[in-house]
PDB file of C-alpha atoms in Angstrom:
ATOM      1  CA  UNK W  16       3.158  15.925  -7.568  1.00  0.00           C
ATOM      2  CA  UNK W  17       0.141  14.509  -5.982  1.00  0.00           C
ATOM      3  CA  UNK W  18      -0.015  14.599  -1.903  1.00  0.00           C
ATOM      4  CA  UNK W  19      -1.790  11.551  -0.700  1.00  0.00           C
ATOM      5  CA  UNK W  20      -3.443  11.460   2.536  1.00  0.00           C
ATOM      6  CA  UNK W  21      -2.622   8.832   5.184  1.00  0.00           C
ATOM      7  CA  UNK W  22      -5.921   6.434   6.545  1.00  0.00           C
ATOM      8  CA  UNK W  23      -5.346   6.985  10.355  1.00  0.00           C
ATOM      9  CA  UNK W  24      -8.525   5.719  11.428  1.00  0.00           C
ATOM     10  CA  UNK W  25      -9.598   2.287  12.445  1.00  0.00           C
ATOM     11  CA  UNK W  26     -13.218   2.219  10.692  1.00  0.00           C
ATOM     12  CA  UNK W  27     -11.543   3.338   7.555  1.00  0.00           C
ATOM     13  CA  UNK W  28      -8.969   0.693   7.802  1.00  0.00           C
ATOM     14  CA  UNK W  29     -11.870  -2.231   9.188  1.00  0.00           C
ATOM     15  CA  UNK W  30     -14.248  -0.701   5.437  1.00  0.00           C
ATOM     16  CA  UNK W  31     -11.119  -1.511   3.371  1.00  0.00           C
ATOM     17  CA  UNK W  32     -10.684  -5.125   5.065  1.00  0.00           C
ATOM     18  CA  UNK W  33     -13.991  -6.145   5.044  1.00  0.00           C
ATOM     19  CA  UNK W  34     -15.455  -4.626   1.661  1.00  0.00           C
ATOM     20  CA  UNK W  35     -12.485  -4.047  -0.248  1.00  0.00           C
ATOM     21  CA  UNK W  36     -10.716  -5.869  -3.397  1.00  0.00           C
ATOM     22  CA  UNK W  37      -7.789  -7.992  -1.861  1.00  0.00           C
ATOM     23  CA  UNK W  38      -4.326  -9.432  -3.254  1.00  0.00           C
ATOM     24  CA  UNK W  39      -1.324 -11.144  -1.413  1.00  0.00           C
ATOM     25  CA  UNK W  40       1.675 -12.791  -1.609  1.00  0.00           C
ATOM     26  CA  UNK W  41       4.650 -13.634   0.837  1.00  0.00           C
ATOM     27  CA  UNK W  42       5.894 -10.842   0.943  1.00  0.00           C
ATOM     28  CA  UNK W  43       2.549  -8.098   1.182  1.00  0.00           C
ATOM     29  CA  UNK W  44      -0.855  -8.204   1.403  1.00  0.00           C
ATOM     30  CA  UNK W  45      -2.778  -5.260  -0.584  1.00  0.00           C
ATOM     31  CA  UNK W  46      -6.552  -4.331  -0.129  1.00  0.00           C
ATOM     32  CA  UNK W  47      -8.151  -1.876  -1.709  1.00  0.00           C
ATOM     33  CA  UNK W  48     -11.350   0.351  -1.725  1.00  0.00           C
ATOM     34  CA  UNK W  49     -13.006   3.474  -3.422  1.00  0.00           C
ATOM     35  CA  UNK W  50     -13.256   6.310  -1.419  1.00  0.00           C
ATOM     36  CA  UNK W  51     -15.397   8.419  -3.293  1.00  0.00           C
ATOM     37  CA  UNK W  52     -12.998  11.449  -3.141  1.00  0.00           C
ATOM     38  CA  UNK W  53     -10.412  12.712  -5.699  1.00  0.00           C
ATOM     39  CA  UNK W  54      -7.245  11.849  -3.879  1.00  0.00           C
ATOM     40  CA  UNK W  55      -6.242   8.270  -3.096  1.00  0.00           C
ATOM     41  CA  UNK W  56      -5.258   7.456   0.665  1.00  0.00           C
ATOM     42  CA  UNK W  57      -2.947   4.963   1.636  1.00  0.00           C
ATOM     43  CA  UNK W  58      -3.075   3.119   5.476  1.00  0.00           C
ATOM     44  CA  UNK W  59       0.168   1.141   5.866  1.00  0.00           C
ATOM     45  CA  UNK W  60       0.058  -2.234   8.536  1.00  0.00           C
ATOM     46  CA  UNK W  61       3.181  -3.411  10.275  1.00  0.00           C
ATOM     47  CA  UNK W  62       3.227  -5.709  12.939  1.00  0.00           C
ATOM     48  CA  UNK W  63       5.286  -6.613  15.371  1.00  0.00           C
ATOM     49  CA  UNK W  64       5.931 -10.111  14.285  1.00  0.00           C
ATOM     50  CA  UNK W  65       8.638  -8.156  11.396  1.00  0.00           C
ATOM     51  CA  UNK W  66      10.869  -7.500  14.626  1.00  0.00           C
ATOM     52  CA  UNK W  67      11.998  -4.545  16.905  1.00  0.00           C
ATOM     53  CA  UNK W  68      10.959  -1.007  15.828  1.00  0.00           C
ATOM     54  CA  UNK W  69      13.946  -0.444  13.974  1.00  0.00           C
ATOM     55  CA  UNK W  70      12.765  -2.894  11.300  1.00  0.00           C
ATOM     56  CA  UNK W  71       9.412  -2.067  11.653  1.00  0.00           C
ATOM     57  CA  UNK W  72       9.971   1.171  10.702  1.00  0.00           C
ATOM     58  CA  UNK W  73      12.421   0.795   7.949  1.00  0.00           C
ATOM     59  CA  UNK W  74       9.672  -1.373   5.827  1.00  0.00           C
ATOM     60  CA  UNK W  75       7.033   1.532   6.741  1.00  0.00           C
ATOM     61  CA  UNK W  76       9.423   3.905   5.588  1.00  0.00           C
ATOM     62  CA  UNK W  77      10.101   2.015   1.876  1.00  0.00           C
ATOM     63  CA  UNK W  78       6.785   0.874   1.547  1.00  0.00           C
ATOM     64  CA  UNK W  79       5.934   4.777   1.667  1.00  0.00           C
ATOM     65  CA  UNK W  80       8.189   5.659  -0.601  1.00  0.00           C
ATOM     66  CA  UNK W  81       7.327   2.749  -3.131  1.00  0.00           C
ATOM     67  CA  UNK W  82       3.674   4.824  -2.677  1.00  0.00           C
ATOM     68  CA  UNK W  83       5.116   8.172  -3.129  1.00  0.00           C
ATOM     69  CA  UNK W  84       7.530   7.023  -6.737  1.00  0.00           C
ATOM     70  CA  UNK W  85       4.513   5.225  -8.060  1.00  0.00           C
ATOM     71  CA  UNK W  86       1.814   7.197  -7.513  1.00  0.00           C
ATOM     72  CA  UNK W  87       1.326   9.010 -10.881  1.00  0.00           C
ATOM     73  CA  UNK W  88       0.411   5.753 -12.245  1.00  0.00           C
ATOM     74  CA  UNK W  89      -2.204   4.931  -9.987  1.00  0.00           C
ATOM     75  CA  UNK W  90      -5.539   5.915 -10.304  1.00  0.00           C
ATOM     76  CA  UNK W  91      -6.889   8.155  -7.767  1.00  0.00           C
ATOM     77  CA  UNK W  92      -9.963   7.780  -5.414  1.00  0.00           C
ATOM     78  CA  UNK W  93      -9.273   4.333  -3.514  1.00  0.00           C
ATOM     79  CA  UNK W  94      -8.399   3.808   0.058  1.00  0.00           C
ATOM     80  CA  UNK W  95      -5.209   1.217  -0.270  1.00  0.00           C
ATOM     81  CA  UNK W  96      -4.197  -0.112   2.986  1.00  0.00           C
ATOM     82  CA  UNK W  97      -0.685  -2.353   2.588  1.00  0.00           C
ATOM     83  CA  UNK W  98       0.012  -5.146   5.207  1.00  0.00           C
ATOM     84  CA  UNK W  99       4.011  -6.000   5.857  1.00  0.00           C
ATOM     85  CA  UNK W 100       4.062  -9.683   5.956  1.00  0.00           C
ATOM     86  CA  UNK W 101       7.124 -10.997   7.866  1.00  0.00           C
ATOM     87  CA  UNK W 102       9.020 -11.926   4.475  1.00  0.00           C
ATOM     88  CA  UNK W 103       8.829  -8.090   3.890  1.00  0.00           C
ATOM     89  CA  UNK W 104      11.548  -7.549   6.593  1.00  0.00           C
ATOM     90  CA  UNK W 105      14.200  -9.443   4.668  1.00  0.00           C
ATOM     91  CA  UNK W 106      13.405  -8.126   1.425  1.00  0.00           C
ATOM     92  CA  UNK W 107      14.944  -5.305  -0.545  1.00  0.00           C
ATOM     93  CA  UNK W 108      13.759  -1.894  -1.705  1.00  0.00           C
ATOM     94  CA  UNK W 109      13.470  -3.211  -5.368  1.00  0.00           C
ATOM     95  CA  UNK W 110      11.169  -6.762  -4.294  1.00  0.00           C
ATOM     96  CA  UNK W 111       9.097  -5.080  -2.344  1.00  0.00           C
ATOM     97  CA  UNK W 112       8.571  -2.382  -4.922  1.00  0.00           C
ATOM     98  CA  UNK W 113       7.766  -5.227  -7.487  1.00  0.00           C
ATOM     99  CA  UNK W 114       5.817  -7.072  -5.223  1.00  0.00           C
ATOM    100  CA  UNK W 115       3.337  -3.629  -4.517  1.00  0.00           C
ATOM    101  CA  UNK W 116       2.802  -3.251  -8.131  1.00  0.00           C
ATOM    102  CA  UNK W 117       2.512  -6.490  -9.020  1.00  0.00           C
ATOM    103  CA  UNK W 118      -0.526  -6.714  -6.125  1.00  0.00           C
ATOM    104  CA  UNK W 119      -1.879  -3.167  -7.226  1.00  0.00           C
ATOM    105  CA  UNK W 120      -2.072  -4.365 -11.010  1.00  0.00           C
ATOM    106  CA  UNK W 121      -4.180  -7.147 -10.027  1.00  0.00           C
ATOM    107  CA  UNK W 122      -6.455  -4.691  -8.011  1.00  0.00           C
ATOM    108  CA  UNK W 123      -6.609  -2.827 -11.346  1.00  0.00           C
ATOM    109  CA  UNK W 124      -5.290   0.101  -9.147  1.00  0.00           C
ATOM    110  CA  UNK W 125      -2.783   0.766 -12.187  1.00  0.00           C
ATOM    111  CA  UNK W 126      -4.145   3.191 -14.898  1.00  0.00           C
ATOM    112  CA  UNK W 127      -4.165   1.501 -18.434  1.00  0.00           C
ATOM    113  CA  UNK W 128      -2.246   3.792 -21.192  1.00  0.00           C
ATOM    114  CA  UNK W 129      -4.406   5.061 -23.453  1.00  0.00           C
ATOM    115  CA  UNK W 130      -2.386   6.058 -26.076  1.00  0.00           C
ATOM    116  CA  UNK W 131      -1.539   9.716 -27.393  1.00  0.00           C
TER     117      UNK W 131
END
């Protein structure tokens, strides 16, 4: 099992807004950069428009986990950084998790199966 490390910082976070690939929808908004290392990071964004830090925390908490189940099939090296929208407070474990790899498919973040 892979151990991703978290983006903390705010220039890494700024690099993946400004010159990284980008997909959204109501629910979350995915961007995505190479990092030029072997191991993927992953910066999670959740504002306080989502509610009190209850909530807030809860979404952080799935959208980690969504990371940490799915991880073996993405491809390593980016910088992902995933922004809660406000829909994302209402919505279940299972939407959200469709909604992330739905996004990260059309970032090409998912590896293609090559066969045996």
């Amino acid at each position: 099992m892979k151990k991703t490390v978290s983006l903390k910082e705010n220039h890494l976070f700024r690099r993946a807004y400004h010159r990284g690939k980008t997909a959204a929808d109501s629910r979350l908004a995915l961007y995505a950069r190479r990092n030029g290392q072997r191991g993927s990071r992953l910066g999670l964004t959740v504002s306080t428009k989502l509610g009190h830090a209850v909530v807030r925390n809860r979404v952080r908490r799935r959208l980690r986990e969504i990371y940490r189940l799915n991880e073996d099939r993405l491809s390593a090296g980016w910088d992902v950084v995933v922004v809660a929208r406000v829909r994302a407070a209402s919505s279940d474990y299972h939407q959200l998790e469709r909604s992330f790899l739905k996004l990260a498919d059309k970032l090409s973040l998912l590896k293609k199966d090559g066969g045996p």
